[in-house]
mmCIF file of C-alpha atoms in Angstrom:
data_model
loop_
_atom_site.group_PDB
_atom_site.id
_atom_site.type_symbol
_atom_site.label_atom_id
_atom_site.label_comp_id
_atom_site.label_asym_id
_atom_site.label_seq_id
_atom_site.Cartn_x
_atom_site.Cartn_y
_atom_site.Cartn_z
ATOM 1 C CA UNK A 1 0.000 0.000 0.000
ATOM 2 C CA UNK A 2 1.330 3.435 -0.932
ATOM 3 C CA UNK A 3 1.891 5.435 2.231
ATOM 4 C CA UNK A 4 3.708 8.513 3.438
ATOM 5 C CA UNK A 5 4.355 8.915 7.143
ATOM 6 C CA UNK A 6 5.666 12.055 8.771
ATOM 7 C CA UNK A 7 7.158 12.694 12.161
ATOM 8 C CA UNK A 8 6.841 14.340 14.502
ATOM 9 C CA UNK A 9 3.162 15.161 14.278
ATOM 10 C CA UNK A 10 3.848 18.524 15.898
ATOM 11 C CA UNK A 11 6.893 20.438 17.032
ATOM 12 C CA UNK A 12 7.514 23.576 19.046
ATOM 13 C CA UNK A 13 10.873 25.336 18.812
ATOM 14 C CA UNK A 14 12.314 28.686 19.790
ATOM 15 C CA UNK A 15 13.026 31.341 17.201
ATOM 16 C CA UNK A 16 16.546 31.046 15.834
ATOM 17 C CA UNK A 17 16.838 27.314 16.465
ATOM 18 C CA UNK A 18 17.204 24.652 13.809
ATOM 19 C CA UNK A 19 14.862 21.716 13.350
ATOM 20 C CA UNK A 20 14.460 18.631 11.193
ATOM 21 C CA UNK A 21 11.247 17.050 10.010
ATOM 22 C CA UNK A 22 11.090 13.452 8.850
ATOM 23 C CA UNK A 23 9.231 11.671 6.077
ATOM 24 C CA UNK A 24 9.195 7.917 5.406
ATOM 25 C CA UNK A 25 7.420 6.513 2.405
ATOM 26 C CA UNK A 26 6.421 3.236 0.832
ATOM 27 C CA UNK A 27 5.426 4.368 -2.636
ATOM 28 C CA UNK A 28 6.023 2.501 -5.852
ATOM 29 C CA UNK A 29 6.828 3.394 -8.514
ATOM 30 C CA UNK A 30 8.601 6.485 -7.221
ATOM 31 C CA UNK A 31 8.787 9.606 -9.356
ATOM 32 C CA UNK A 32 9.568 12.492 -7.046
ATOM 33 C CA UNK A 33 9.218 13.773 -3.499
ATOM 34 C CA UNK A 34 7.982 17.218 -2.610
ATOM 35 C CA UNK A 35 7.856 19.257 0.544
ATOM 36 C CA UNK A 36 5.082 21.806 0.891
ATOM 37 C CA UNK A 37 4.565 24.553 3.445
ATOM 38 C CA UNK A 38 0.985 25.384 4.334
ATOM 39 C CA UNK A 39 0.239 28.497 6.351
ATOM 40 C CA UNK A 40 -3.006 28.548 8.297
ATOM 41 C CA UNK A 41 -5.893 29.363 6.000
ATOM 42 C CA UNK A 42 -3.808 29.182 2.847
ATOM 43 C CA UNK A 43 -3.081 26.646 0.159
ATOM 44 C CA UNK A 44 0.150 24.609 0.229
ATOM 45 C CA UNK A 45 3.205 26.184 -1.349
ATOM 46 C CA UNK A 46 6.003 24.094 -2.789
ATOM 47 C CA UNK A 47 9.388 24.303 -1.062
ATOM 48 C CA UNK A 48 11.393 21.620 -2.839
ATOM 49 C CA UNK A 49 10.972 18.796 -5.302
ATOM 50 C CA UNK A 50 13.493 15.979 -5.692
ATOM 51 C CA UNK A 51 13.714 13.166 -8.186
ATOM 52 C CA UNK A 52 15.240 9.750 -7.631
ATOM 53 C CA UNK A 53 18.751 10.876 -8.504
ATOM 54 C CA UNK A 54 18.840 13.899 -6.228
ATOM 55 C CA UNK A 55 19.770 13.533 -2.586
ATOM 56 C CA UNK A 56 19.686 17.135 -1.428
ATOM 57 C CA UNK A 57 18.043 20.353 -2.461
ATOM 58 C CA UNK A 58 17.957 23.750 -0.797
ATOM 59 C CA UNK A 59 15.546 26.652 -0.897
ATOM 60 C CA UNK A 60 16.883 29.433 1.286
ATOM 61 C CA UNK A 61 16.858 28.255 4.888
ATOM 62 C CA UNK A 62 15.095 25.033 3.897
ATOM 63 C CA UNK A 63 17.172 21.991 2.935
ATOM 64 C CA UNK A 64 15.576 18.726 1.927
ATOM 65 C CA UNK A 65 17.387 15.400 1.720
ATOM 66 C CA UNK A 66 16.335 12.189 0.059
ATOM 67 C CA UNK A 67 17.615 8.659 0.573
ATOM 68 C CA UNK A 68 15.935 6.589 -2.100
ATOM 69 C CA UNK A 69 17.425 3.367 -0.749
ATOM 70 C CA UNK A 70 15.879 3.690 2.703
ATOM 71 C CA UNK A 71 12.890 5.655 1.348
ATOM 72 C CA UNK A 72 13.399 8.478 3.766
ATOM 73 C CA UNK A 73 13.436 12.233 3.414
ATOM 74 C CA UNK A 74 14.054 15.064 5.810
ATOM 75 C CA UNK A 75 13.428 18.781 5.767
ATOM 76 C CA UNK A 76 15.907 20.851 7.746
ATOM 77 C CA UNK A 77 15.052 24.406 8.706
ATOM 78 C CA UNK A 78 17.956 26.613 9.700
ATOM 79 C CA UNK A 79 17.730 29.634 11.990
ATOM 80 C CA UNK A 80 13.960 29.379 12.329
ATOM 81 C CA UNK A 81 11.766 32.466 12.134
ATOM 82 C CA UNK A 82 8.293 33.132 13.463
ATOM 83 C CA UNK A 83 7.021 33.006 9.882
ATOM 84 C CA UNK A 84 8.140 29.381 9.639
ATOM 85 C CA UNK A 85 5.162 28.441 11.830
ATOM 86 C CA UNK A 86 3.061 26.319 9.507
ATOM 87 C CA UNK A 87 2.196 22.776 8.524
ATOM 88 C CA UNK A 88 4.857 21.003 6.464
ATOM 89 C CA UNK A 89 3.583 18.304 4.166
ATOM 90 C CA UNK A 90 5.644 15.591 2.491
ATOM 91 C CA UNK A 91 4.211 14.385 -0.799
ATOM 92 C CA UNK A 92 5.452 11.504 -2.945
ATOM 93 C CA UNK A 93 4.520 11.121 -6.584
ATOM 94 C CA UNK A 94 3.986 7.676 -8.065
ATOM 95 C CA UNK A 95 4.717 9.146 -11.422
ATOM 96 C CA UNK A 96 2.914 9.515 -14.622
ATOM 97 C CA UNK A 97 3.926 11.734 -17.409
ATOM 98 C CA UNK A 98 1.496 14.530 -16.736
ATOM 99 C CA UNK A 99 1.867 15.461 -13.082
ATOM 100 C CA UNK A 100 2.044 12.369 -10.981
ATOM 101 C CA UNK A 101 -0.441 10.738 -8.653
ATOM 102 C CA UNK A 102 0.370 12.244 -5.298
ATOM 103 C CA UNK A 103 0.446 10.458 -1.958
ATOM 104 C CA UNK A 104 0.244 12.918 0.923
ATOM 105 C CA UNK A 105 1.630 12.685 4.420
ATOM 106 C CA UNK A 106 -0.446 13.950 7.300
ATOM 107 C CA UNK A 107 1.929 16.849 7.876
ATOM 108 C CA UNK A 108 4.040 18.167 10.741
ATOM 109 C CA UNK A 109 2.678 21.186 12.550
ATOM 110 C CA UNK A 110 5.598 23.474 13.395
ATOM 111 C CA UNK A 111 5.255 26.302 15.874
ATOM 112 C CA UNK A 112 8.109 28.759 16.282
ATOM 113 C CA UNK A 113 7.964 30.727 19.516
ATOM 114 C CA UNK A 114 9.750 33.999 20.270
ATOM 115 C CA UNK B 1 -0.147 36.050 -13.040
ATOM 116 C CA UNK B 2 -2.887 36.017 -10.407
ATOM 117 C CA UNK B 3 -2.303 32.393 -9.594
ATOM 118 C CA UNK B 4 -5.036 29.817 -9.214
ATOM 119 C CA UNK B 5 -8.351 31.526 -8.501
ATOM 120 C CA UNK B 6 -11.102 29.829 -6.539
ATOM 121 C CA UNK B 7 -14.590 30.965 -5.701
ATOM 122 C CA UNK B 8 -16.314 31.302 -3.417
ATOM 123 C CA UNK B 9 -13.753 31.507 -0.610
ATOM 124 C CA UNK B 10 -16.363 30.533 1.955
ATOM 125 C CA UNK B 11 -19.634 28.702 1.516
ATOM 126 C CA UNK B 12 -22.193 27.853 4.152
ATOM 127 C CA UNK B 13 -25.132 25.771 3.066
ATOM 128 C CA UNK B 14 -27.786 23.519 4.472
ATOM 129 C CA UNK B 15 -27.771 19.774 4.139
ATOM 130 C CA UNK B 16 -29.376 18.644 0.919
ATOM 131 C CA UNK B 17 -28.501 21.752 -1.083
ATOM 132 C CA UNK B 18 -26.388 21.747 -4.207
ATOM 133 C CA UNK B 19 -22.939 23.299 -3.910
ATOM 134 C CA UNK B 20 -20.750 24.389 -6.820
ATOM 135 C CA UNK B 21 -17.114 25.296 -6.360
ATOM 136 C CA UNK B 22 -15.223 27.065 -9.114
ATOM 137 C CA UNK B 23 -11.621 27.190 -10.205
ATOM 138 C CA UNK B 24 -9.628 29.154 -12.750
ATOM 139 C CA UNK B 25 -6.188 27.569 -13.271
ATOM 140 C CA UNK B 26 -3.000 29.378 -14.163
ATOM 141 C CA UNK B 27 -2.882 30.083 -17.862
ATOM 142 C CA UNK B 28 -0.751 27.587 -19.748
ATOM 143 C CA UNK B 29 -1.004 24.785 -17.202
ATOM 144 C CA UNK B 30 -2.352 21.596 -18.697
ATOM 145 C CA UNK B 31 -3.196 19.746 -15.482
ATOM 146 C CA UNK B 32 -5.844 20.632 -12.917
ATOM 147 C CA UNK B 33 -6.435 18.956 -9.582
ATOM 148 C CA UNK B 34 -9.205 19.086 -6.980
ATOM 149 C CA UNK B 35 -8.317 18.289 -3.359
ATOM 150 C CA UNK B 36 -10.206 18.104 -0.096
ATOM 151 C CA UNK B 37 -8.594 18.812 3.250
ATOM 152 C CA UNK B 38 -9.931 17.939 6.686
ATOM 153 C CA UNK B 39 -8.313 17.703 10.082
ATOM 154 C CA UNK B 40 -9.001 13.977 10.248
ATOM 155 C CA UNK B 41 -7.855 12.920 6.785
ATOM 156 C CA UNK B 42 -5.452 15.653 5.710
ATOM 157 C CA UNK B 43 -5.176 16.430 2.007
ATOM 158 C CA UNK B 44 -6.898 14.041 -0.373
ATOM 159 C CA UNK B 45 -6.830 14.121 -4.143
ATOM 160 C CA UNK B 46 -10.377 13.934 -5.504
ATOM 161 C CA UNK B 47 -9.856 14.142 -9.250
ATOM 162 C CA UNK B 48 -7.418 15.467 -11.783
ATOM 163 C CA UNK B 49 -7.720 16.583 -15.387
ATOM 164 C CA UNK B 50 -5.139 16.673 -18.105
ATOM 165 C CA UNK B 51 -5.879 18.841 -21.133
ATOM 166 C CA UNK B 52 -9.464 19.192 -19.864
ATOM 167 C CA UNK B 53 -9.990 15.420 -19.767
ATOM 168 C CA UNK B 54 -10.615 13.633 -16.435
ATOM 169 C CA UNK B 55 -7.761 11.177 -15.943
ATOM 170 C CA UNK B 56 -8.270 9.791 -12.449
ATOM 171 C CA UNK B 57 -11.407 10.280 -10.390
ATOM 172 C CA UNK B 58 -10.772 7.422 -7.988
ATOM 173 C CA UNK B 59 -10.648 9.874 -5.100
ATOM 174 C CA UNK B 60 -14.153 11.169 -5.641
ATOM 175 C CA UNK B 61 -15.985 9.946 -2.540
ATOM 176 C CA UNK B 62 -19.303 9.041 -4.114
ATOM 177 C CA UNK B 63 -21.813 9.829 -6.814
ATOM 178 C CA UNK B 64 -22.864 13.014 -5.068
ATOM 179 C CA UNK B 65 -19.574 14.535 -6.250
ATOM 180 C CA UNK B 66 -18.964 15.513 -9.857
ATOM 181 C CA UNK B 67 -16.341 17.626 -11.580
ATOM 182 C CA UNK B 68 -16.153 19.196 -15.006
ATOM 183 C CA UNK B 69 -13.606 21.110 -17.006
ATOM 184 C CA UNK B 70 -15.391 22.537 -20.063
ATOM 185 C CA UNK B 71 -12.300 24.471 -21.180
ATOM 186 C CA UNK B 72 -8.685 25.121 -20.247
ATOM 187 C CA UNK B 73 -9.516 28.085 -18.054
ATOM 188 C CA UNK B 74 -12.380 26.821 -15.910
ATOM 189 C CA UNK B 75 -13.388 23.889 -13.754
ATOM 190 C CA UNK B 76 -16.196 23.156 -11.334
ATOM 191 C CA UNK B 77 -16.670 20.714 -8.495
ATOM 192 C CA UNK B 78 -20.283 20.044 -7.649
ATOM 193 C CA UNK B 79 -21.789 18.332 -4.625
ATOM 194 C CA UNK B 80 -25.448 17.352 -4.877
ATOM 195 C CA UNK B 81 -26.951 16.791 -2.370
ATOM 196 C CA UNK B 82 -24.511 18.100 0.202
ATOM 197 C CA UNK B 83 -24.099 16.488 3.618
ATOM 198 C CA UNK B 84 -22.506 17.727 6.872
ATOM 199 C CA UNK B 85 -19.572 15.311 6.401
ATOM 200 C CA UNK B 86 -18.671 17.183 3.217
ATOM 201 C CA UNK B 87 -17.569 20.133 5.353
ATOM 202 C CA UNK B 88 -13.911 20.732 4.506
ATOM 203 C CA UNK B 89 -11.570 23.032 2.633
ATOM 204 C CA UNK B 90 -11.523 22.276 -1.070
ATOM 205 C CA UNK B 91 -8.395 23.206 -2.982
ATOM 206 C CA UNK B 92 -7.894 23.488 -6.690
ATOM 207 C CA UNK B 93 -4.350 23.232 -8.069
ATOM 208 C CA UNK B 94 -2.939 23.546 -11.543
ATOM 209 C CA UNK B 95 0.400 22.480 -12.832
ATOM 210 C CA UNK B 96 2.704 21.300 -15.486
ATOM 211 C CA UNK B 97 5.011 18.306 -15.529
ATOM 212 C CA UNK B 98 6.678 18.630 -12.154
ATOM 213 C CA UNK B 99 4.922 21.292 -10.156
ATOM 214 C CA UNK B 100 1.508 22.125 -8.795
ATOM 215 C CA UNK B 101 0.297 25.501 -7.633
ATOM 216 C CA UNK B 102 -2.551 25.600 -5.180
ATOM 217 C CA UNK B 103 -5.361 28.085 -4.981
ATOM 218 C CA UNK B 104 -6.474 29.668 -1.704
ATOM 219 C CA UNK B 105 -9.199 27.097 -1.160
ATOM 220 C CA UNK B 106 -12.941 27.188 -0.543
ATOM 221 C CA UNK B 107 -14.038 26.537 3.021
ATOM 222 C CA UNK B 108 -17.326 24.641 2.837
ATOM 223 C CA UNK B 109 -19.595 24.274 5.845
ATOM 224 C CA UNK B 110 -22.701 22.128 5.511
ATOM 225 C CA UNK B 111 -25.134 22.484 8.403
#
């Protein structure tokens, strides 16, 4: 069964600290893995997308890693800011040539406190 | 570009009424997706279109739900009759080969 599991479910950190969110998946065939940030009351916004051959990708203070062998990904946030408070969703695409069927994780709710 | 446009942003209706949600994708995108998000189930893909043609509607919960895309710039998601368990935020997204851009969502409340 295609599944994406994220941990932790929620996380509270102090402003300026780093944190790492985890994503494990059992999706086949694998096409790509995406991390989305969803602010409260808004639609998800893409942070990174990685294909099978990529093992790291950065977007500003966000760095995603992918280990296709162990089927694990992480999202590392450096020097957190209050605006990083959001839900972070890991999404794996099974792949088809026009967008990919997406399997969504339940998300990690991050709260950055001053 | 204004991004993906959805309307209405909020909808409150009574059980049994018909509800129509609307979406205008980003110009030039050939794929359009409808999602539903609830606290219990997270984000769920309901249906997606490619070049205006429905490709996979396996996520549509039941016959009360229907979606159309009459042209490249417009899509609707209809619920008839609506039920309280349909209360959720419905997102439309459009995209190309590797990326999807989400609209702001429609928050539906069925009383």
